[in-house]
């Protein structure tokens, strides 16, 4: 085990983690699932089924469309009743396949066990892609892509992200306690494919039981270690995690592989194990259900595609006496507020928080008093106060120069701002415009060059 | 289940501090020093503070209601705080209407002129003090003797005024004849000052000396400063560098540790270092900036106290450094994460 480490900036929001002691409860298959083809960053897959088709549990519903793409699978057995546009948790309509279950008891997926570590690297990657594994920490980047860095970027270290720095979420915590062997196996597979020499599992000190357990399991493994981390948000940001454990700074605009590192979430590692050893597709995940409106807060194993309202109902529903004001998919810092509870749980859904009006209370925006707290808190060491002014005045070139594209939208600045300025909202907009402007300029340059 | 749900961009929760809470807590931190001034200067301290606050509130309300036609923001406490701070750096003997004008002018010319809260360059309380000093120099240099009853308002009775320790020290040092005779009798200027004013080190600490209304109670101000540090409304950087610069600078100039302590504990240094040079709006935003700012304030205070015409320089040092804040901010931009070590990757077309 390493000594406790951390990064610069960041802050300590109240941790709200009430479900760390709640063991994972598998929920029965829902009657209906809505499976969006796009549950990852990159091109959505091409559908393989049409309305009326009968599908088996685990059957692929789409095939990847290019390299940066991942398939999705039927998470229940049943009949395809619709292929069309359905609301996605991101607030846009996108193509999804709707399956109605047969209602018959499920035969277990027959896991064909192979020793994954003895497979050739290409086969491992193929199985990972075929299983539709994507980053389950929320970023949902297709995992096989991360495992195929160009030859010019050798990877020496793999870090598993078990930090779970978002308040309220405990899904990864429970997974580490209940399926540590799968996680470690996943780590070894990733290291094998990348030919990495060292592997770390980064865990915040607020999960001492997980640290202890994994540390015990890694005893005797010379090149693997648990890295305990100071409890600080956003310790689980890829760049912050790498800075804390290895003291390496991912260059602005760059990726972890630029400093020889690949980071995977612990849940992704477990999914990698299932994909490679058992050829099991990613059709379920652990989701934390919490918030004062929820009757039975806890951690649930949920089929991908389960509509959020059915998930909540299956887990015991809401308290009738506490009116629901806000539902967040993900954590309180970076999660998305849902506008409609018919949207499905997807591969990147780590939690569903059902908040009362009191928890969701908004505060009026006042004026910036130049307190500097946003600067202090920014883990990317940007000047949020200045960037906000630049965005407000549409000074895009200057915003770019001050690094607006480095903003990871972690929300530290807005969380701490006493004037309650909508900083993250500004940066989301600003990043989009700045990115588009840069692209337009680059295109113009190119056209001129021709 | 699908009632109307609140949809906002994250973060979905928020640290407890608001601008109003910060302002009121800073005001709260001034209460101990106010109690000291009540004890030292009596009812006049209450009248001057109250009039300063009312003046500031009137200025804020007038500008917002009449000129800007905006909702009043008196509840955010910032005008009240400016009024209190203004009162703290003027003599307790100030006529009540002068205090009112001070608070009013501080808000109107020191804050609202620039666009209101968050936009002013100079500390409004110090702007107010500068305006009063230029307009009513006699009132602004009439210091009450500590612990003498003078009533609440109205003309001062005879024999209730006295010099401040810093003022007397300056006069002494400037009087070659006096210095000569002191030297002959083996007395230092400091001993002379203490003797003339019948004070000692304890009085410097507790505040039973002449001076501005709220600046004398050093321990009380320290208490307030510690509260602000604990509440994270200020960091140690500015107060420590500012006071440290004055202390070490005096030591270097006079080579006399007693003089260094005297300058540390006299005048408005504690008030300025903990409450004025830490004003968020008019000081740099980063910690490195705070160090530079604190050092600059300390250095200019020294310059005025030792070379300038006034006995005290805290107020002007802070005003001067306020003007450099944009410059300091520009040169103390933190190194961005991932910057320098590799150039920013260009957006791929
Ligand atoms: S949201 Fe962006 S600007 Fe704000 S603290 Fe996070 S990285 Fe910095
Ligand atoms: S935290 Fe808010 S009030 Fe403070 S400087 Fe940043 S933007 Fe301004």
mmCIF file of C-alpha atoms and ligand atoms in Angstrom, chain A residues 367-375 384-386 388 413 416-421 423, chain B residues 19 280 285, ligand 2:
data_model
loop_
_atom_site.group_PDB
_atom_site.id
_atom_site.type_symbol
_atom_site.label_atom_id
_atom_site.label_comp_id
_atom_site.label_asym_id
_atom_site.label_seq_id
_atom_site.Cartn_x
_atom_site.Cartn_y
_atom_site.Cartn_z
ATOM 1 C CA UNK A 367 -22.596 39.536 -7.604
ATOM 2 C CA UNK A 368 -19.032 38.318 -7.760
ATOM 3 C CA UNK A 369 -17.082 39.751 -4.835
ATOM 4 C CA UNK A 370 -13.719 38.587 -6.167
ATOM 5 C CA UNK A 371 -13.250 36.296 -3.209
ATOM 6 C CA UNK A 372 -10.955 34.022 -5.200
ATOM 7 C CA UNK A 373 -12.535 30.853 -3.830
ATOM 8 C CA UNK A 374 -13.238 29.559 -7.327
ATOM 9 C CA UNK A 375 -9.569 29.916 -8.243
ATOM 10 C CA UNK A 384 -13.150 30.608 -13.280
ATOM 11 C CA UNK A 385 -14.126 34.145 -12.320
ATOM 12 C CA UNK A 386 -12.223 35.604 -15.269
ATOM 13 C CA UNK A 388 -17.005 33.600 -16.764
ATOM 14 C CA UNK A 413 -15.932 26.600 -8.652
ATOM 15 C CA UNK A 416 -17.943 27.143 -3.610
ATOM 16 C CA UNK A 417 -18.957 30.477 -5.188
ATOM 17 C CA UNK A 418 -20.693 32.593 -2.517
ATOM 18 C CA UNK A 419 -22.323 34.662 -5.248
ATOM 19 C CA UNK A 420 -23.813 31.490 -6.672
ATOM 20 C CA UNK A 421 -22.792 32.333 -10.212
ATOM 21 C CA UNK A 423 -20.026 29.114 -13.642
ATOM 22 C CA UNK B 19 -22.087 36.863 -0.085
ATOM 23 C CA UNK B 280 -12.117 40.538 -1.064
ATOM 24 C CA UNK B 285 -7.501 36.921 -5.715
HETATM 25 S S1 LIG C 2 -16.050 32.241 -6.180
HETATM 26 FE FE1 LIG C 2 -17.690 33.443 -7.138
HETATM 27 S S2 LIG C 2 -17.657 35.377 -6.009
HETATM 28 FE FE2 LIG C 2 -15.712 34.367 -5.570
HETATM 29 S S3 LIG C 2 -14.316 35.171 -7.125
HETATM 30 FE FE3 LIG C 2 -15.148 33.278 -7.943
HETATM 31 S S4 LIG C 2 -16.890 33.945 -9.160
HETATM 32 FE FE4 LIG C 2 -16.379 35.649 -7.820
#
